[in-house]
């Protein structure tokens, strides 16, 4: 199951209006610097808004933006309640 976890994101607005995220502020106070934005895309069905593929250290992560709200996926393992 995919839950949205909303986060505060610092970003730059590039010439032409493109938005490049630069830093993620987690709800517990941790901060992650985004080293590079690799890709940005939209989807008709899989998700709303824009999905950014970003590089944090050596890890590729997805970051999503709907208007001025940013979120990441929180993946919960399926729980068998019997």
CSV table of C-alpha atoms in Angstrom, one decimal, residues 4 7-9 11 14 26 28 38 44-45 51 55-56 61 63 67 79:
chain,number,residue,atom,x,y,z
A,4,UNK,CA,1.6,9.8,1.0
A,7,UNK,CA,7.3,16.9,3.5
A,8,UNK,CA,8.7,20.4,3.2
A,9,UNK,CA,10.9,20.9,0.2
A,11,UNK,CA,13.5,24.2,-4.4
A,14,UNK,CA,14.8,27.8,-13.0
A,26,UNK,CA,11.6,15.4,7.3
A,28,UNK,CA,11.4,14.7,12.7
A,38,UNK,CA,17.5,13.0,-12.8
A,44,UNK,CA,-2.4,9.9,-16.3
A,45,UNK,CA,-3.1,7.0,-13.9
A,51,UNK,CA,7.1,12.8,-10.0
A,55,UNK,CA,19.5,11.5,-6.2
A,56,UNK,CA,20.2,11.6,-2.4
A,61,UNK,CA,14.3,8.3,-4.7
A,63,UNK,CA,9.6,12.8,-4.8
A,67,UNK,CA,0.8,22.3,-6.9
A,79,UNK,CA,0.1,-7.2,7.1
